[in-house]
PDB file of C-alpha atoms in Angstrom:
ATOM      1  CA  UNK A   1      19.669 -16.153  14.330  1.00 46.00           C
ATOM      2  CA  UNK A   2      16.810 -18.492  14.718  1.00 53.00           C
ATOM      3  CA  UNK A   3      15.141 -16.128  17.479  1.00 49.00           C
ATOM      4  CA  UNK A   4      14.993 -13.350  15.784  1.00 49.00           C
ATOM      5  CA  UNK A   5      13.526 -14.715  12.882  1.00 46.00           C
ATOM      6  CA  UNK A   6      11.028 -16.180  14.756  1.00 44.00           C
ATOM      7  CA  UNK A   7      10.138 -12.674  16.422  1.00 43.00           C
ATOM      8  CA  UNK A   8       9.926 -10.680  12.981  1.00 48.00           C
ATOM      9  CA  UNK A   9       6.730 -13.692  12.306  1.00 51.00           C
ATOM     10  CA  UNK A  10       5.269 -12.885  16.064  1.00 61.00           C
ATOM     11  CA  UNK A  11       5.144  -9.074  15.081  1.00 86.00           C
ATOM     12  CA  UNK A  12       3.449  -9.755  11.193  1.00 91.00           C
ATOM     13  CA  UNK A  13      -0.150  -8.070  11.424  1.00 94.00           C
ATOM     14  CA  UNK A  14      -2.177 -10.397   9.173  1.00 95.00           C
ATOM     15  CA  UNK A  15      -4.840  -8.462   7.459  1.00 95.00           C
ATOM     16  CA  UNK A  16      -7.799  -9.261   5.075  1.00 94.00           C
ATOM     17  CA  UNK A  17     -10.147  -6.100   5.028  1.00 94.00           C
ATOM     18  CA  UNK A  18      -9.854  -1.975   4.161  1.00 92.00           C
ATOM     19  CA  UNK A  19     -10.907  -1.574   8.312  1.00 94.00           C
ATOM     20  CA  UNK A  20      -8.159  -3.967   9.414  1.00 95.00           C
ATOM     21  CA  UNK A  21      -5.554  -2.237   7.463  1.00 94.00           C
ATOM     22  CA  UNK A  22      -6.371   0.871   7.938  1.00 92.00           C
ATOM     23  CA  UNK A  23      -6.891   0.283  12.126  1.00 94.00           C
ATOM     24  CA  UNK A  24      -3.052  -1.250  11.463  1.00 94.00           C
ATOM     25  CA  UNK A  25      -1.667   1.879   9.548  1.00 92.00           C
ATOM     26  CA  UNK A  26      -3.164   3.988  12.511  1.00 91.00           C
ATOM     27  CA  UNK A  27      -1.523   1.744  14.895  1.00 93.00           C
ATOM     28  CA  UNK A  28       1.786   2.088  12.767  1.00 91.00           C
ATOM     29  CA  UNK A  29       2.502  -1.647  12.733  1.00 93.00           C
ATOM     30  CA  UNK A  30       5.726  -2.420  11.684  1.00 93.00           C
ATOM     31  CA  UNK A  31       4.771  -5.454   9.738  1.00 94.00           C
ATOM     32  CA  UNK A  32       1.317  -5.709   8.150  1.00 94.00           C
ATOM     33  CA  UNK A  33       0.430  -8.995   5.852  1.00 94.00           C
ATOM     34  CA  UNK A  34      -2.434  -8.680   3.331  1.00 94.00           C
ATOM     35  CA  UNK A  35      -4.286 -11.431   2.251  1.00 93.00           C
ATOM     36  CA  UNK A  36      -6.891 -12.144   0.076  1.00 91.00           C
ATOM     37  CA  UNK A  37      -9.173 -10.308  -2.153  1.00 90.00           C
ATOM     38  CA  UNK A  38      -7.552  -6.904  -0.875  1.00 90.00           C
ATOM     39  CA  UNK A  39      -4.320  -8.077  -1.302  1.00 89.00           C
ATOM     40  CA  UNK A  40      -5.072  -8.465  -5.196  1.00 85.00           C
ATOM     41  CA  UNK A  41      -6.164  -5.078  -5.825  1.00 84.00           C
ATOM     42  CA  UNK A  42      -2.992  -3.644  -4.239  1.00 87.00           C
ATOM     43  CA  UNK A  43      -0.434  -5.890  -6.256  1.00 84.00           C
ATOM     44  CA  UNK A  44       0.091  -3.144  -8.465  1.00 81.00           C
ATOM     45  CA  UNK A  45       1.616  -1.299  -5.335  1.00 84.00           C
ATOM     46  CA  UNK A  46       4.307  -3.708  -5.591  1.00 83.00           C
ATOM     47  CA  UNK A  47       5.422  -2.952  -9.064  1.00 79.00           C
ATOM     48  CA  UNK A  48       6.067   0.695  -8.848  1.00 79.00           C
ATOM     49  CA  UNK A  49       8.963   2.951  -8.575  1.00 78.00           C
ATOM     50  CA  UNK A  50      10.130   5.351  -6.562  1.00 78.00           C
ATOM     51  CA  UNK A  51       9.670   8.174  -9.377  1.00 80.00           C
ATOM     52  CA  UNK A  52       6.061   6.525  -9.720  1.00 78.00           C
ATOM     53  CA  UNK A  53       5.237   6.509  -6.443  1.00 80.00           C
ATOM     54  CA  UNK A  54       6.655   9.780  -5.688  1.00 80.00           C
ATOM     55  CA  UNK A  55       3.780  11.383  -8.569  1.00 75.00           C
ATOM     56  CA  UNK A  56       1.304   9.855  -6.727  1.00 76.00           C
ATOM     57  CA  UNK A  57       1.828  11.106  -3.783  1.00 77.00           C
ATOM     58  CA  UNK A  58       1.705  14.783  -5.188  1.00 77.00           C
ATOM     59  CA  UNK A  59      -1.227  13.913  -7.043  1.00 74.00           C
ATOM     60  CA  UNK A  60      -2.856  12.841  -4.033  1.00 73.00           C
ATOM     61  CA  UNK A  61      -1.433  15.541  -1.730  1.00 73.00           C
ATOM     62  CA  UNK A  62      -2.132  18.183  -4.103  1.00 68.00           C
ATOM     63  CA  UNK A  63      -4.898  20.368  -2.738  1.00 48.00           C
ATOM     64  CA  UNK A  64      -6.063  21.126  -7.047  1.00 46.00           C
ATOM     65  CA  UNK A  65      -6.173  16.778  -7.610  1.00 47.00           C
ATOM     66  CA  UNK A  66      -8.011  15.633  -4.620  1.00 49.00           C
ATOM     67  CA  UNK A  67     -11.283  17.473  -4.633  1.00 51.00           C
ATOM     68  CA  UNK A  68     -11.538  16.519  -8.278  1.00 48.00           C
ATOM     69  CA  UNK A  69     -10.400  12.617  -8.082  1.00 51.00           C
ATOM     70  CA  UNK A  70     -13.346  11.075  -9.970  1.00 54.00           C
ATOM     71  CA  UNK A  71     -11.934   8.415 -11.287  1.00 54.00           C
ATOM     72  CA  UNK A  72     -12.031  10.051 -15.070  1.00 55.00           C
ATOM     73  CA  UNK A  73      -9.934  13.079 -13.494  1.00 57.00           C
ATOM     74  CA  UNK A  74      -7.585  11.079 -11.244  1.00 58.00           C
ATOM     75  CA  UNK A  75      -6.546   8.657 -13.833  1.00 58.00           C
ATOM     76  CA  UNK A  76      -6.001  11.727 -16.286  1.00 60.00           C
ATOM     77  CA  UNK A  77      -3.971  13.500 -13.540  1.00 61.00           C
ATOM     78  CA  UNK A  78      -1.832  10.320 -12.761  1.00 64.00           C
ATOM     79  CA  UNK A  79      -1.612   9.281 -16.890  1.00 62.00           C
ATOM     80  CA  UNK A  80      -0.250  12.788 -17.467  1.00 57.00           C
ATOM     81  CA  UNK A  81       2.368  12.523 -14.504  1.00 58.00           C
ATOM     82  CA  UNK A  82       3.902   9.867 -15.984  1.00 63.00           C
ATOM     83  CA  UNK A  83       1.870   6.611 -15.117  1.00 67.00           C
ATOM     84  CA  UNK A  84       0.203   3.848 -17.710  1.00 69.00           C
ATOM     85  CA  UNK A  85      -3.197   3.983 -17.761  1.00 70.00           C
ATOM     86  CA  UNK A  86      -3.494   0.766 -16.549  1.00 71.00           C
ATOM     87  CA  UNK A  87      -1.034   1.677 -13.233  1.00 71.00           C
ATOM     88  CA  UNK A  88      -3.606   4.524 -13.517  1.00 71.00           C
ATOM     89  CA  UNK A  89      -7.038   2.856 -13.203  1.00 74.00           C
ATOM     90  CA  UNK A  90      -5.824   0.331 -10.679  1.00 75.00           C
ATOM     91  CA  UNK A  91      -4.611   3.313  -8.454  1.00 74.00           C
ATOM     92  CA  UNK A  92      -8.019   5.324  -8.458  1.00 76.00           C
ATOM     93  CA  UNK A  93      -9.559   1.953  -7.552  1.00 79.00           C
ATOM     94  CA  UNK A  94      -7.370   1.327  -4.537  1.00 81.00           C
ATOM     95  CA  UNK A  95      -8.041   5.055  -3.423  1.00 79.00           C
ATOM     96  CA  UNK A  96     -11.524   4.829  -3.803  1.00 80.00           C
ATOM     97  CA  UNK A  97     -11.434   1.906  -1.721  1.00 80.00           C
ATOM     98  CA  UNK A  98      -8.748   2.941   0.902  1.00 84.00           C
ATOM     99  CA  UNK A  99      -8.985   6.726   0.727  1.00 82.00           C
ATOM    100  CA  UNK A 100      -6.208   8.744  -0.321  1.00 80.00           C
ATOM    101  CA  UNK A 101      -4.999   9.353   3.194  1.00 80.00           C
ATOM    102  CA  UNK A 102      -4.358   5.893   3.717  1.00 84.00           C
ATOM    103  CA  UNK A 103      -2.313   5.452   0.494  1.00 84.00           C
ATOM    104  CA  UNK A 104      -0.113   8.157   1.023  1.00 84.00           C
ATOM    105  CA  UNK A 105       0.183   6.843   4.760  1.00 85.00           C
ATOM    106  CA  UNK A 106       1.608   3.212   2.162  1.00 88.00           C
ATOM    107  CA  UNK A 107       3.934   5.040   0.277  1.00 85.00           C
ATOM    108  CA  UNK A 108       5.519   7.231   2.547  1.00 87.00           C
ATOM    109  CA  UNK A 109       5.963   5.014   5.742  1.00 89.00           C
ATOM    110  CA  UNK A 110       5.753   1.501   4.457  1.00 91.00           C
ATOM    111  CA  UNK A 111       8.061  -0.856   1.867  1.00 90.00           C
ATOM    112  CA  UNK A 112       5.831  -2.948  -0.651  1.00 88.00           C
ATOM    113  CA  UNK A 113       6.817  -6.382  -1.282  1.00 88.00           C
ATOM    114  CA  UNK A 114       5.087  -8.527  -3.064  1.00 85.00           C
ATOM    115  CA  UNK A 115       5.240 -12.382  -2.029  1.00 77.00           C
ATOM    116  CA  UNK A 116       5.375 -14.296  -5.410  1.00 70.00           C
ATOM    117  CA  UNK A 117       2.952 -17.653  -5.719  1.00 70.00           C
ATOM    118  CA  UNK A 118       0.591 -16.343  -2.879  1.00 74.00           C
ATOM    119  CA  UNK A 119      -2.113 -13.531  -3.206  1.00 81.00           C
ATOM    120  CA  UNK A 120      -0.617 -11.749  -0.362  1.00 88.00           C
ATOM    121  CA  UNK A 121       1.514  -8.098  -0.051  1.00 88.00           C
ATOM    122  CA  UNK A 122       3.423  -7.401   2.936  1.00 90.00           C
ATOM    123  CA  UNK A 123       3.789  -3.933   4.229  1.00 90.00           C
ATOM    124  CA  UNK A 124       7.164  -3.324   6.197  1.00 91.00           C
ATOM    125  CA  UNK A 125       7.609   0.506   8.024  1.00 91.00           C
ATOM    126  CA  UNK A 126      10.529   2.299   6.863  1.00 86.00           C
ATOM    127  CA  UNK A 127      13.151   2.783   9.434  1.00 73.00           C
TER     128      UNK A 127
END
């Protein structure tokens, strides 16, 4: 019992910047920690459901939405699917910052959880 738990904290990938996380998606870490600054503008991720998540992947993977994802468009495509306009806003931010491939890359093969009291989201990959 105490072994294994002790292996799932050897295999966390602790990461504070857009490269790091996005060199650990490519890698397709199972466990990737996000800390800091980065880690605040993706709490949001944390908070959303399935159906919510699921319209933002077709938003993003929507050949018509991505060309025109200024953040004035995107947050009127993603308002109009069914998202607040604050989910909205803090969704075009993270894409601007991340890209869109790398969000979709989140939702589709990672688990969001939010660790309450620290500024820090941890991505697990869905088995």
């Amino acid at each position: 019992m105490f072994g294994k738990q002790k292996r799932e904290m050897e295999n966390v990938t602790v990461v504070t910047t857009k490269e790091q996380l996005k060199a650990a998606i490519n890698r397709k870490d199972a466990c990737i920690e996000i800390k800091g600054e980065l880690a605040g503008k993706m709490k949001w991720m944390a908070k959303l459901s399935s159906k919510k998540i699921a319209i933002i992947i077709t938003c993003l993977t929507t050949s018509a939405i991505v060309p025109a994802m200024t953040p004035a468009a995107g947050s009127a495509a993603l308002v109009a699917a069914g998202m607040g306009a604050a989910e909205a806003a803090s969704a075009i931010s993270i894409i601007g910052i991340l890209g869109a491939v790398v969000v979709v890359g989140i939702f589709k093969n990672y688990d969001v959880e939010l660790k309450v009291g620290s500024n820090s989201l941890r991505l697990t990959a869905n088995k």
